[in-house]
Structure formats: structure tokens, C-alpha cells
XYZ file of C-alpha atoms in Angstrom:
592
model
C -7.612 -37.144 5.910
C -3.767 -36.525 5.858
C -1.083 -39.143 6.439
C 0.607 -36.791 8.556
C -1.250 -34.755 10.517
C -0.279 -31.824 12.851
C -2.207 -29.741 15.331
C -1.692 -26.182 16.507
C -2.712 -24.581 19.504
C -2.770 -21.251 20.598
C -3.971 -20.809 24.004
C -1.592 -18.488 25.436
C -0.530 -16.388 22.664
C 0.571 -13.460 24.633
C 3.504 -15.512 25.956
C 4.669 -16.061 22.170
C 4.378 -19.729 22.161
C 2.297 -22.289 19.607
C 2.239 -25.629 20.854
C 2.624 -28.090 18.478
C 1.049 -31.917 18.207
C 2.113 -33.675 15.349
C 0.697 -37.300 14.812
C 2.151 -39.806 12.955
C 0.583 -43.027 12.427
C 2.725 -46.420 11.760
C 5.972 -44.639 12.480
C 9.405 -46.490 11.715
C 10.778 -49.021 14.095
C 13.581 -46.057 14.585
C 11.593 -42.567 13.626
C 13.501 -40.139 12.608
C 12.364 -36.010 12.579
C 14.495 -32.914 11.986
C 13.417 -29.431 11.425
C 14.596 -27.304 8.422
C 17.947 -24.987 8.828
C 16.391 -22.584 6.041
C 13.538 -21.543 4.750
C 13.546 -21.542 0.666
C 13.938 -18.106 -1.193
C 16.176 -16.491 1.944
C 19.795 -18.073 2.048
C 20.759 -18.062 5.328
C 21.038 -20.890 8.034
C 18.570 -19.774 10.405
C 18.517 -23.071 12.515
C 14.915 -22.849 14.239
C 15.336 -25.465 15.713
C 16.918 -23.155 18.218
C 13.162 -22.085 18.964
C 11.937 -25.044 19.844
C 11.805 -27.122 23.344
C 9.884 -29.235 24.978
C 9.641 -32.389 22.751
C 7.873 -35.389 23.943
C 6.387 -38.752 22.486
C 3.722 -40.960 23.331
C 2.170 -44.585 21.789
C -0.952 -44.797 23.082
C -0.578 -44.473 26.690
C 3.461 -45.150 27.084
C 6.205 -42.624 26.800
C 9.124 -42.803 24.348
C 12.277 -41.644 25.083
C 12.995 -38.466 22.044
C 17.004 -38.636 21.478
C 18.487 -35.629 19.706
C 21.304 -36.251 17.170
C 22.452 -32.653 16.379
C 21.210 -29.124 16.402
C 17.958 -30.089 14.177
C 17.420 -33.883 14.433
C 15.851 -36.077 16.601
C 15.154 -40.023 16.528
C 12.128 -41.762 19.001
C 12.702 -45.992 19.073
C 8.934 -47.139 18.361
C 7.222 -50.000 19.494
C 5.128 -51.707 17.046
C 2.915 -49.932 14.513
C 0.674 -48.108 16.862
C 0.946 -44.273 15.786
C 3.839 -42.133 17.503
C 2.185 -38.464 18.918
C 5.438 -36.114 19.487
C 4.233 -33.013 21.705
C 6.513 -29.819 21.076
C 6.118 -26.069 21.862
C 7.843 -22.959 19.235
C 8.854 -19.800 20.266
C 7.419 -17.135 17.866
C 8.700 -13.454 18.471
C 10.302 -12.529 14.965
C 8.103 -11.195 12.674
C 9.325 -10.995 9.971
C 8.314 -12.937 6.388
C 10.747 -15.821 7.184
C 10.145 -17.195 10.217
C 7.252 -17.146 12.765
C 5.358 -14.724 15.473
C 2.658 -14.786 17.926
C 1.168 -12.304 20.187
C -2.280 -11.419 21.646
C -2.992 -9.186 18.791
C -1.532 -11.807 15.833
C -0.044 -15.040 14.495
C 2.496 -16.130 11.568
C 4.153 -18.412 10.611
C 5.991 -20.947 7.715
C 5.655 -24.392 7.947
C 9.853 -24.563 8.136
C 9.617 -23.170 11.578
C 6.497 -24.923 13.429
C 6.718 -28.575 11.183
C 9.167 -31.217 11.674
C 9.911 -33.160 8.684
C 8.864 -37.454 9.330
C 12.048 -38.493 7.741
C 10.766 -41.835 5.054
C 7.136 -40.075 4.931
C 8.034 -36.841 2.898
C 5.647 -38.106 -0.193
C 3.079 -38.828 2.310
C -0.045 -36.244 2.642
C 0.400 -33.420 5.402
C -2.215 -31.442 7.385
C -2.364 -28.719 9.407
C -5.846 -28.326 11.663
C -5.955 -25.458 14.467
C -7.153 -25.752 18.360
C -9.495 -22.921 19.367
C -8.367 -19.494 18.008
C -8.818 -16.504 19.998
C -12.373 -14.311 19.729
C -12.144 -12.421 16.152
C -9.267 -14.424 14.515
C -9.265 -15.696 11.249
C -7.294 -17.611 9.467
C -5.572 -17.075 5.731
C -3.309 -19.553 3.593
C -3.461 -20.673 -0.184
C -3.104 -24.603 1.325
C -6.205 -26.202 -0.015
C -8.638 -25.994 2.883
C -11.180 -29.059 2.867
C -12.499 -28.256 6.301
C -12.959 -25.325 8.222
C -10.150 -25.038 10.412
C -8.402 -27.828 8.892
C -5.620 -27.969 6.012
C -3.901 -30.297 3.652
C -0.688 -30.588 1.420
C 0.320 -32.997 -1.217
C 3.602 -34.036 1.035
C 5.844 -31.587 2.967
C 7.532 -29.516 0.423
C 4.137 -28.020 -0.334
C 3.433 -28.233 3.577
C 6.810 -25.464 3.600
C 5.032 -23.542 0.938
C 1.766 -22.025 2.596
C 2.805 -19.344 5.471
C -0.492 -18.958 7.349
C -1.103 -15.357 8.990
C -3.927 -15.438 11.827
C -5.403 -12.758 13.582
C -8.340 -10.054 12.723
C -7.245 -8.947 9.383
C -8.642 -6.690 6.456
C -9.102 -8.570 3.017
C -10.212 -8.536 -0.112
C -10.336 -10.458 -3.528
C -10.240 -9.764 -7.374
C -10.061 -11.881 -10.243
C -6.951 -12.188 -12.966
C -6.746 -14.535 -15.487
C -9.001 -16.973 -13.829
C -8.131 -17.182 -10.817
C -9.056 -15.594 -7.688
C -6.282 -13.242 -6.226
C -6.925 -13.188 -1.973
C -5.715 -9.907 -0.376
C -4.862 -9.624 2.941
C -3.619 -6.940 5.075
C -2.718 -6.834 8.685
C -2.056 -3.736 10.718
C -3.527 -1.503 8.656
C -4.780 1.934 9.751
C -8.634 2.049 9.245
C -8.532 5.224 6.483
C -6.539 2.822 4.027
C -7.672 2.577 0.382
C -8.355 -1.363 0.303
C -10.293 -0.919 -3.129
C -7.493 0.894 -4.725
C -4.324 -1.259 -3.127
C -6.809 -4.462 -5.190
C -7.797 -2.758 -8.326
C -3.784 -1.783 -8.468
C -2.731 -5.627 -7.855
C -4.647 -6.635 -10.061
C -3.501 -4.526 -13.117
C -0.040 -5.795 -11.901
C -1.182 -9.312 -11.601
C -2.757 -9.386 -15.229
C 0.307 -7.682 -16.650
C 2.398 -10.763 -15.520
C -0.022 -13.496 -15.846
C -0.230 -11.897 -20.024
C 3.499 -11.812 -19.988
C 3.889 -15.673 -18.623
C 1.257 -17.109 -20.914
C 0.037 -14.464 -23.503
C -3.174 -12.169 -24.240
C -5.319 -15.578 -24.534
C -4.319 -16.784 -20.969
C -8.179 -16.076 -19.648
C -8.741 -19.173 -17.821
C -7.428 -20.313 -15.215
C -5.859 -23.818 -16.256
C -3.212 -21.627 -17.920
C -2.292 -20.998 -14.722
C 0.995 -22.228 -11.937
C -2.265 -22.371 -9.349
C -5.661 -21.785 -8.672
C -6.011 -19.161 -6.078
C -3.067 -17.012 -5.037
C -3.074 -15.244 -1.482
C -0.839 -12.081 -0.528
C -0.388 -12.016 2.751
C 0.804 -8.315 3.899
C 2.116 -7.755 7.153
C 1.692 -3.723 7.834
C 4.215 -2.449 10.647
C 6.271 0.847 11.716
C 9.435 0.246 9.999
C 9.934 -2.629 7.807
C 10.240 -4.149 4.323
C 10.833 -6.993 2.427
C 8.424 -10.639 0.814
C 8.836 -14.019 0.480
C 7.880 -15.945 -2.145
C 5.906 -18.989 -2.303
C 4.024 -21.509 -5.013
C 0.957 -19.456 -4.692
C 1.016 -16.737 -2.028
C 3.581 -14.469 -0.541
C 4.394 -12.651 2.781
C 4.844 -9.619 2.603
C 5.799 -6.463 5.057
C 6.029 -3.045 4.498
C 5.540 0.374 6.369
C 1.785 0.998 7.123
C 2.305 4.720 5.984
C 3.265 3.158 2.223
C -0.497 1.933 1.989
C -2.868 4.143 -0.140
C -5.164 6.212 1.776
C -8.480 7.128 1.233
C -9.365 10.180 -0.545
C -5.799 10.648 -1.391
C -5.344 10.266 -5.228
C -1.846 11.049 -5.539
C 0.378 7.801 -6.060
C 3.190 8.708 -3.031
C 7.057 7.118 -3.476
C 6.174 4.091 -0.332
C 3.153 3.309 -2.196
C 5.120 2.812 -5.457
C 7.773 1.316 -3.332
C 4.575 -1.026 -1.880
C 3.588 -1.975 -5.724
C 6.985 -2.991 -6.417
C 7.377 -5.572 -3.991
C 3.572 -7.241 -4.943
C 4.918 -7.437 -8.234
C 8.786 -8.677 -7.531
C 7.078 -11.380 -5.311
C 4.291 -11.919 -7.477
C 6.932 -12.219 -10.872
C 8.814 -15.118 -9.012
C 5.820 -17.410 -8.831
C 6.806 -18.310 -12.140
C 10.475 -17.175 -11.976
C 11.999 -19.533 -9.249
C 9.058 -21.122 -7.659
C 8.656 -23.167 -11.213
C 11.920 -22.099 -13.398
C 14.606 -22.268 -11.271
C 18.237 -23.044 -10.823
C 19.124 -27.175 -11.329
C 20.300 -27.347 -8.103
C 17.259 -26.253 -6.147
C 15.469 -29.015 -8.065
C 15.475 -31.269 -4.715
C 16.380 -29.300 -2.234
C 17.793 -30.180 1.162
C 16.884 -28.402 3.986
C 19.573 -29.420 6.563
C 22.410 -27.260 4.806
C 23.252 -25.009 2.034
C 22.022 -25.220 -1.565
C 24.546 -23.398 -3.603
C 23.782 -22.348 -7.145
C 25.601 -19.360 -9.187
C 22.306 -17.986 -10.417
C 20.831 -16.019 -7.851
C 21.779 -13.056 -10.702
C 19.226 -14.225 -12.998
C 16.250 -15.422 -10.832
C 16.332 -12.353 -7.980
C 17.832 -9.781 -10.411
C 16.064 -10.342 -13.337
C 13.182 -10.262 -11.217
C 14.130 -7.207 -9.847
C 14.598 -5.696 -13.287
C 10.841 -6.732 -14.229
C 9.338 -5.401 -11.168
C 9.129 -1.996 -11.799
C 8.838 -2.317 -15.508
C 5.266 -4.035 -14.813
C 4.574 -1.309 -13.268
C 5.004 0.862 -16.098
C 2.807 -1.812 -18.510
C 0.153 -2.083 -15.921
C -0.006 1.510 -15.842
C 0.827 2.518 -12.324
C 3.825 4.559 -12.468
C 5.087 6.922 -15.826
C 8.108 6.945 -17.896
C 9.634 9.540 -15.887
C 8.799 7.539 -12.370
C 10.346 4.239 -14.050
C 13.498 6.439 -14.948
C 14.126 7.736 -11.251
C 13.483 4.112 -10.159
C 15.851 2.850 -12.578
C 18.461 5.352 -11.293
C 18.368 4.557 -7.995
C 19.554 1.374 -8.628
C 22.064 2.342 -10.755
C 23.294 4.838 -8.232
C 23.196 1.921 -5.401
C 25.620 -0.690 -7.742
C 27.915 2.369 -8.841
C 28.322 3.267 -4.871
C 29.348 -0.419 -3.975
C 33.362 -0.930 -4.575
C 32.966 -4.507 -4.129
C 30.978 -4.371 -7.605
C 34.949 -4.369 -8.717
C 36.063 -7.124 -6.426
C 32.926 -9.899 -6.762
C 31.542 -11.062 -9.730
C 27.629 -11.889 -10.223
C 28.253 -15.765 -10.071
C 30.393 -15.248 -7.073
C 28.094 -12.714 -5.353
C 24.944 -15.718 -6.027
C 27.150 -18.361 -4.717
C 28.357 -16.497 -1.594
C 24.783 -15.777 -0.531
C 24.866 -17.997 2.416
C 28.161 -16.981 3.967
C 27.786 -12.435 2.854
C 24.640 -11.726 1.348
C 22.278 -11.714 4.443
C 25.500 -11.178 7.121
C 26.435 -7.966 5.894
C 28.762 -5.571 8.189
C 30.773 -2.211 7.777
C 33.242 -3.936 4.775
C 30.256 -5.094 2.903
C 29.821 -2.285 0.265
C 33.692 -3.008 -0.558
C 33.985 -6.663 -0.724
C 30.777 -8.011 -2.205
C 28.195 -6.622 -5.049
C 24.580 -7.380 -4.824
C 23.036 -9.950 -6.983
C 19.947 -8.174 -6.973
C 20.648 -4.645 -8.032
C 23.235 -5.678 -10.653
C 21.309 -8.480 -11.461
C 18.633 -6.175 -12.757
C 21.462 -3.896 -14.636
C 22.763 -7.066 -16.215
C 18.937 -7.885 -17.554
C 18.537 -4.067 -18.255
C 21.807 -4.467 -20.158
C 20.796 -7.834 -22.365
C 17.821 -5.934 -22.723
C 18.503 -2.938 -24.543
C 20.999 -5.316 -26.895
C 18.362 -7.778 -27.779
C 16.501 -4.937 -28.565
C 18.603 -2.943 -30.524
C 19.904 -6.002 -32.595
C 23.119 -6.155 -30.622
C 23.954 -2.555 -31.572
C 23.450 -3.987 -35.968
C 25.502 -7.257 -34.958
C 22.551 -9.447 -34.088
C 19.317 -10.032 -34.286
C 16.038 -7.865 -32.917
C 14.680 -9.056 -30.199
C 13.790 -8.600 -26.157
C 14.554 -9.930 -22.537
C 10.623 -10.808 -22.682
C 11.386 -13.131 -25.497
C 14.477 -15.081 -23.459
C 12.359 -15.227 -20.611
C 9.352 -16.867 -22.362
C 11.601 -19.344 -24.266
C 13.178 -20.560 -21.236
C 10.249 -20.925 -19.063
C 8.742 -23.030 -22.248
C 12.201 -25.072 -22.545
C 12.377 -25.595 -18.515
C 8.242 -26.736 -18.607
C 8.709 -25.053 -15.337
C 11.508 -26.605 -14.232
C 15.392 -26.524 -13.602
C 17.603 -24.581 -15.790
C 21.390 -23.873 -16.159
C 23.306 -21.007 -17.355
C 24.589 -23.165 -20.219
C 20.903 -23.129 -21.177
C 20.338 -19.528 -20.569
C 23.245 -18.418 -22.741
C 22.665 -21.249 -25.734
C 19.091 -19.269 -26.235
C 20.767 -15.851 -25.757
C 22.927 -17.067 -28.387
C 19.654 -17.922 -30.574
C 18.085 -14.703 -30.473
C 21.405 -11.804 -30.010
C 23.801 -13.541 -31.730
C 26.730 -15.836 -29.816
C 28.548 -12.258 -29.768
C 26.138 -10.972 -27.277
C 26.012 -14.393 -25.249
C 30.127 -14.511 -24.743
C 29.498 -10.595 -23.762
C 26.946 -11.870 -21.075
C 29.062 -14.298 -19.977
C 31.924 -11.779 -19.366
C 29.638 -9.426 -17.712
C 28.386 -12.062 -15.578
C 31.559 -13.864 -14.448
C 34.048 -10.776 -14.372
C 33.820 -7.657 -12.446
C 33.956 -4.632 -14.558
C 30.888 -1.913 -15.018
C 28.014 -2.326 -18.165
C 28.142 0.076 -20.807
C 24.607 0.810 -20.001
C 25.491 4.754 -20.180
C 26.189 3.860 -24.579
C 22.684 1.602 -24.463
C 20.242 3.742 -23.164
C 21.660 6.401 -25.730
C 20.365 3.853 -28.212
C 16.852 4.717 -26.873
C 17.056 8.246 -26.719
C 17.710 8.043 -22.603
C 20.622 10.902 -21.558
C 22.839 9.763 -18.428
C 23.711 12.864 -16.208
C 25.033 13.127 -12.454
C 23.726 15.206 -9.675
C 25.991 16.962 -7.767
C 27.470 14.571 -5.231
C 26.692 15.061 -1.721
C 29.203 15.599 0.692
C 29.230 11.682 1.837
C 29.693 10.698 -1.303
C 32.737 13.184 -2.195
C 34.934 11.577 1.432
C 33.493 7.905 0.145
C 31.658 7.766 3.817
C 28.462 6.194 4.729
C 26.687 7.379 8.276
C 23.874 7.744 10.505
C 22.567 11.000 11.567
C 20.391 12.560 14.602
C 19.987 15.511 16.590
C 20.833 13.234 19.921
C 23.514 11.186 18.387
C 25.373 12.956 15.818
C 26.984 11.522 12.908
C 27.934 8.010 13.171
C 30.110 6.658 10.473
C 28.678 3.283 9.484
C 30.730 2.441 6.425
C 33.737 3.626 4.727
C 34.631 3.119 1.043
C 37.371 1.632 -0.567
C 40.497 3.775 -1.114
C 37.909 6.825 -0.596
C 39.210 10.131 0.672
C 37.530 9.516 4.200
C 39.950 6.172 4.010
C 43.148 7.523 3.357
C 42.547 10.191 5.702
C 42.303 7.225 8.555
C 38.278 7.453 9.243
C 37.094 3.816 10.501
C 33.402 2.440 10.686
C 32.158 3.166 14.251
C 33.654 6.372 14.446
C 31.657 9.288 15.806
C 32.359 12.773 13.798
C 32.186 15.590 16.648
C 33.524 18.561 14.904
C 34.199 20.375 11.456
C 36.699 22.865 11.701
C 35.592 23.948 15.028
C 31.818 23.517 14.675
C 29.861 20.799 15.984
C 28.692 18.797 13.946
C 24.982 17.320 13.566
C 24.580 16.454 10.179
C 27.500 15.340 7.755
C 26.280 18.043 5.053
C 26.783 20.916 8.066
C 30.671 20.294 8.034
C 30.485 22.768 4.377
C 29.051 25.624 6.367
C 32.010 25.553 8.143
C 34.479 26.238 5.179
C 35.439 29.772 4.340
C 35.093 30.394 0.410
C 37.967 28.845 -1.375
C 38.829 27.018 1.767
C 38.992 22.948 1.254
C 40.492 21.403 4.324
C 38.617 20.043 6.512
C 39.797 19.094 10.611
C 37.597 16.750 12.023
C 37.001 16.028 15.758
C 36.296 12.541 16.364
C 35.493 9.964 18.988
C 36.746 6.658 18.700
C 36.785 4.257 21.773
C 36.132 6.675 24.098
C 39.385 8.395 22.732
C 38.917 12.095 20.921
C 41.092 12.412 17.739
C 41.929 14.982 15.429
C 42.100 14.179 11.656
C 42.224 16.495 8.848
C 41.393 16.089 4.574
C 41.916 17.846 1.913
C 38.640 18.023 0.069
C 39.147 18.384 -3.957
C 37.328 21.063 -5.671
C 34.358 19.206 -6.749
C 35.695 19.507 -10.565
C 38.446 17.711 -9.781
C 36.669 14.858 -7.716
C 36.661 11.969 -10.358
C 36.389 9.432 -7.991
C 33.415 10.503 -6.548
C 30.449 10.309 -8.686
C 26.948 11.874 -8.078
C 23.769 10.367 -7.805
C 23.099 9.292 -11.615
C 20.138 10.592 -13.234
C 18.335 9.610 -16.347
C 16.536 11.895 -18.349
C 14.241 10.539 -21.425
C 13.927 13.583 -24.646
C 9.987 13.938 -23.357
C 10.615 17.647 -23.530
C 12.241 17.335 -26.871
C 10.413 15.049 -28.764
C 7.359 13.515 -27.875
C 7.379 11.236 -31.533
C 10.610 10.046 -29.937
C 9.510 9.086 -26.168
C 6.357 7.279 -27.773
C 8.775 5.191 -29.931
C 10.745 4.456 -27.017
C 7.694 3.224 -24.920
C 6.506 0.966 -27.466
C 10.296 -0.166 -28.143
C 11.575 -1.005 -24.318
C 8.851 -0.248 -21.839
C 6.109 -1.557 -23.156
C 5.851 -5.476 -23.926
């Protein structure tokens, strides 16, 4: 039986509230309780408290008064020993992975939304047990489950750790290294491939679970857990996971799930495999390893650490790659993958303006706030992070380029997680071991790369491995610097514009509304070329801007001459050159 105990009731779940009784026996002679700002893994203060209402304490038969202290905290004066009942209702309408929902049809949530924290009783045991759930709902969660119904953590940091989803759900289960893998999907369309989504986890799941712990790890005492749950939320539009000590939530589009009788592997389903296996990496790399800081972590405010680089772009580097080891996706798949992330960082001006360490520490204020300066002030911590481990990468693995020793990212990553015993870890620490297996040369480089602002020479590295860099020719968004929305009813909206880009300096502003190319209305940004005469390059734009219509015109270099302006990069391996070669560089970089 738990020490703290909370029960959850349902019995109206069409008006999007769960009612919450939380029981807490000998409370303090002045109880304090607060709910959490944030929820781990997603920095951003998203004060739930502002969800919930209603809050009232009993002993026995008496009311207590509830005082609130600030936007999350509360205190109740107890009398005597006899245990404290606080009554509470949370209103769930957000659904996605990092808060909580409820409707008729299904329920979700993380314990940082629904459970308030007994402030003096964090050690203590915590459970969770449910009032009657509607006809057809069940209920899924890697918390232990003793009881049916009923559920139990060590203390409340592993009470924040299990998201429960409820409702009538698909699932299924398969075995890797050990341990049972749950899969659960909700929203699904009835024709999806459920046998092929869990064979295809599970090639990614043993790919990692051999990469953590070796070819011998077969049992499941090698293991972070002892059952690990996904928990995938299928909707219309939608995408993203949040990791946990041994599940994740998940959501995705419901088109991106395999479909029966279909054999061909489609770009959402790949897309779909990549986030089970970015989610599924950081079980190890931040739910274990992670930054020093996050060691104890306080949920009331911010928990700043420089390293976001390392543990959500490193991750985001191995993601894909697994699923070129598990077999899932090609050479030539990976490649386009990898590009696409190289075209996203070489797009961003800010990449010049913020550094890695700054773009990790400024999470909480820019990261998940971002608005129409975004792509010129700030860099993302996951995209480059993954350049900067695709980067260390290729020079472990090419000795440095002669100046070092041979060796691999895989090898660093191993190391540290055997240094940390799956605990904290500093930069300091991850550039001392860089330093042990590149050479200090290649640690001092990281550094640079990591602290300063200026582009990887990853275009001279994958040369190393027989991997030519090209460019597409750039669209027409990309030659004026502009990024937009576009619809038959709405036109072209300009959503972002670029850094001392061509649409800047010819005085285009976010929210602007392009009308008109050269006397042609416009519908789609491309369009505006059809209106150019051969060898013409000026282009007079109609625009709307606060209800005002403007005239601004550009001259549009020939696209020889448009330097600035890069196109989409592609990378090409020699496959159609030299097939000796492209097996060489499998075994040397994308294989383990």
C-alpha cells in the first residue's frame, strides 16, 4: 500500500475534467503541496497549475482551510496526525505528449499535471488507483501495477515518470533483450499494420539495447528497466515524444502508420520509426546519463544546463542511423535524411549569431517560444546538435584526418555512459574522453565548434568517406531569403524573413500578404517566375500589409550569381561508381 496515495475519477469525461483525491496520512502540522511548473524533457514553464481549481481538505469529518502561496503552492494548517484528504478537479483539453487530455472517446495524462507534490514526503511511496472507467477503457503505464486498477511508485519523481493513456486502444508486445516491449496505439485506423509497426520496433529496439550494453546483453538484468511501454497517440496533424524512464508518449499523423497489404516503407512511416527510436535512444541518453544539473531537479523553476547539444542532438544524430543498423531504411534513405537536416541548420541565420551552449541554455526563454525572428536569432540544438556528433564522428573515425587516433562516436558514447554509471556528466568530462580517443586536437576543435558560431567542415569529412556534397537548385523562397504559407483561399503569407536576405533589403516584413507579381496574382510563391519575361529579373510585388496595399520591387540575381542563397544540399554516396567502395563505407560509418 502506498504512503501517498491518490485517486482518479472520471465520471464526466466529456466535460474534460479528472477529479482528483489525493490522501495523505499523518500530514505536517503546516502541509505544504505545489504542483510542478514543467514537465522534464520539454523546457518550458507550462504552470498547470493554471488547470486546476477547486481544492478542498478534509480530516476526518472537519474542513481545513487550503491557503495558496503563489501560482503553484498551497499550504492546509493540520490538526493532529489524523490523515489530510485534499479534493481537486484538472482541466484536460491539450493533447499533446506533455500535458494532459480527456474526452468521451480518451484519457492522458503525466503525473506533473494531475499530482501535487506532499512537500517533506517526496521519498515516501506514491500510488495512483482509478474510480470506475468508462465501458471499453483500458488502462496502459510502465508504473509497476500490483493491483488491477491500482498503481505504485518508489516516491514522486518516478510518480512524474509513467504518463498513463486510457481509453479503447490497439496493442501489442514483443520481446528485446529480455524484456517485454508494450505497444500501444490510439486512434488508429482499423487497416493499420500492427504486426509490422512491432516487428519494426523491435529491430530498432535490439539495435539500441546491443549498442548500450553489447551483443551479450540477452537478459534482461542488463537492462535500465524491465518492461518498456510506447504509448502512441495517432491524430490528424501532429508530431513529436516524450521521454520517460521506461515508456514514452508519442504522437504522430495516423496516415504515417503502416498499412496493411502495403509493403512499401512510405517517408511518414520512416518519419514514424525515427521518433520510436529518438525517444527510445534517450532512455539511456538523458533519462540515466544526463547533464549534472538535472541530477536533482526542481520543478518550481528553470533547470539550466549548456548541454541540451549533446543529449537531444546527439540523439538526434543516432536516430536515424539505427535505422540504417536495424535495417529499416538504406544508405541512400539515410543520406536524404541526413540532408534534410543539413539543409534545415544551413537555412537558419541565427546558426551565425547563437552558439550550441547558448542555444541549450536559452531553451527556456527561445527554444519552445519561437516567432517570425527565430530562424535569425537562435540555432537549434537539435539539428546542429546532430551535425556536431555527425562531425566528431567522421573525425574519430578517420583518425582525426592522420592526427589522431581511429575510433567512433559509438565508442565516446559507451565510455561515458560506463564513466557516468548512469548518471550526471559534464562537458569537461565529455571532452577529457574525446581527448582520449581523437587526440586533445580534436577535443579543443569540439570545443570551438560547440561554443562559437561558425559552420562544420562536414562538406571536407564526408569526402573522407566517399560521400559528394551537391546543391539543388534553390527554390524561389530560398533565392529572396523568405519563408511563407500558401493556399488557394489565402494566398501567400510571409511567415519569416531572413537575415540581410534579398526579400529584407527590399523591405518585406513577416505578416505580409504577397498579392501580385508583376501584375499577376499570385497563389503560390513559385508562380511569381511565370510572370518574368526571359532575361527579365525584376520583380514588383503587390502587397497587403495592415490593411494597407504596397508596392515593392527586387532585383532578382541570375541564379549564378546568387551566392547567398544556397539550394537544398544533397548528398550523394559513389553506389553507382563503386560498389567495393559504398560497402567499405557501410561497414566504416553506418554500421556499428
Amino acid at each position: 500500500m502506498a504512503d501517498i496515495s491518490y485517486r482518479i475519477e472520471l465520471a464526466q469525461p466529456h466535460t474534460h475534467y479528472f477529479d482528483i483525491t489525493l490522501t495523505v496520512p499523518a500530514p505536517a502540522a503546516v502541509q505544504q503541496l505545489s504542483l510542478p511548473s514543467w514537465i522534464p524533457g520539454s523546457y518550458l514553464l507550462r504552470e498547470f497549475a493554471r488547470h486546476l481549481s477547486g481544492m478542498k481538505a478534509s480530516q476526518g469529518s472537519r474542513d481545513v482551510a487550503v491557503e495558496q502561496l503563489d501560482k503553484s503552492r498551497w499550504q492546509v494548517r493540520c490538526s493532529g496526525r489524523q490523515a489530510l484528504v485534499v479534493r481537486y478537479r484538472v482541466y484536460a483539453f491539450d493533447s499533446s505528449v506533455r500535458t494532459a487530455f480527456l474526452d468521451a472517446q480518451r484519457g492522458f495524462f503525466n503525473g506533473t499535471s494531475l499530482c501535487l507534490r506532499v512537500h517533506g514526503r517526496e521519498q515516501a511511496s506514491h500510488g495512483i488507483e482509478f474510480g470506475v472507467l468508462p465501458t471499453g477503457w483500458q488502462i496502459a503505464s510502465a508504473m509497476p501495477n500490483p493491483a488491477p486498477g491500482s498503481y505504485l511508485a518508489a516516491d514522486y519523481d518516478e510518480l512524474l515518470d509513467h504518463p498513463f493513456e486510457l481509453g479503447q486502444f490497439w496493442q501489442g508486445s514483443f520481446e528485446a533483450g529480455g524484456a517485454t516491449h508494450a505497444v500501444v496505439v490510439s486512434g488508429a485506423w482499423s487497416g493499420f499494420d500492427g504486426e509490422r509497426l512491432l516487428r519494426d520496433a523491435q529491430k530498432i529496439c535490439a539495435a539500441q539495447i546491443e549498442f548500450w550494453h553489447g551483443p551479450a546483453a540477452k537478459r534482461v538484468e542488463a537492462l535500465p528497466f524491465v518492461r518498456y511501454v510506447f504509448l502512441l497517440n495517432c491524430v490528424d496533424e501532429g508530431y513529436g515524444g516524450l521521454e520517460h524512464r521506461a515508456s514514452t508518449a508519442l504522437i504522430a499523423p495516423r496516415r504515417n502508420l503502416p498499412r496493411l497489404g502495403q509493403a512499401e516503407t512510405s517517408d511518414g512511416y520512416v518519419q514514424l520509426l525515427g521518433l520510436i527510436s529518438h525517444e527510445y535512444f534517450h532512455t539511456w541518453n538523458v533519462k540515466r546519463m544526463k547533464p549534472a544539473e538535472f541530477m536533482r531537479l526542481d520543478y518550481a523553476q528553470e533547470n539550466y544546463t549548456e548541454l541540451l547539444w549533446f543529449f537531444e542532438g546527439f540523439t538526434s544524430y543516432y536516430d536515424d542511423l539505427m535505422l540504417v543498423r536495424s535495417g529499416l531504411i538504406d544508405e541512400t534513405r539515410y543520406l536524404k535524411l541526413l540532408a534534410a537536416t543539413v539543409s534545415g541548420v544551413l537555412a537558419t541565420p541565427g546558426r551565425m549569431v547563437q552558439s550550441l551552449a547558448q542555444a541549450s541554455f536559452d531553451a527556456w526563454t527561445k527554444y519552445y517560444r519561437p516567432d517570425e525572428n527565430t530562424p535569425n536569432a537562435t540555432i537549434s540544438y537539435y539539428g546542429k546538435g546532430a551535425l556536431l556528433a555527425l562531425a566528431l564522428d567522421l573525425s574519430l573515425r578517420s583518425g582525426s584526418g592522420g592526427a589522431g587516433p581511429v575510433s567512433s562516436l559509438d565508442a565516446l558514447m559507451r565510455g561515458l555512459w560506463q564513466q557516468s554509471q548512469g548518471g550526471g556528466i559534464d562537458e569537461a568530462q565529455i571532452m577529457a574522453l574525446l581527448a582520449d580517443l581523437g587526440g586533445p586536437e580534436l577535443s579543443r576543435e569540439a570545443a570551438h565548434w560547440v561554443h562559437g558560431t561558425g559552420d562544420l567542415p562536414l562538406p571536407f569529412l564526408l569526402e573522407r568517406f566517399g560521400v559528394q556534397w551537391s546543391s539543388d537548385k534553390p527554390t524561389l523562397a530560398q533565392r529572396l531569403g523568405l519563408r511563407v504559407s500558401e493556399s488557394a483561399v489565402a494566398g501567400v503569407q510571409i511567415k519569416q524573413v531572413l537575415a540581410d536576405s534579398l526579400a529584407q533589403q527590399a523591405g518585406l516584413s513577416p505578416g505580409d500578404e504577397l498579392l501580385a507579381c508583376n501584375g499577376w496574382r499570385l497563389r503560390r510563391l513559385e508562380d511569381a517566375l511565370l510572370s518574368l519575361a526571359p532575361q527579365q529579373l525584376k520583380l514588383r510585388l503587390l502587397i497587403a500589409r495592415d490593411q494597407r496595399v504596397l508596392e515593392l520591387s527586387l532585383d532578382l540575381p541570375a541564379l549564378s550569381a546568387a551566392s547567398k542563397v544556397e539550394g537544398a544540399p544533397v548528398l550523394l554516396s559513389p553506389a553507382e561508381k563503386a560498389a567495393v567502395r559504398v560497402t567499405a563505407l557501410r561497414r566504416a560509418w553506418l554500421a556499428a
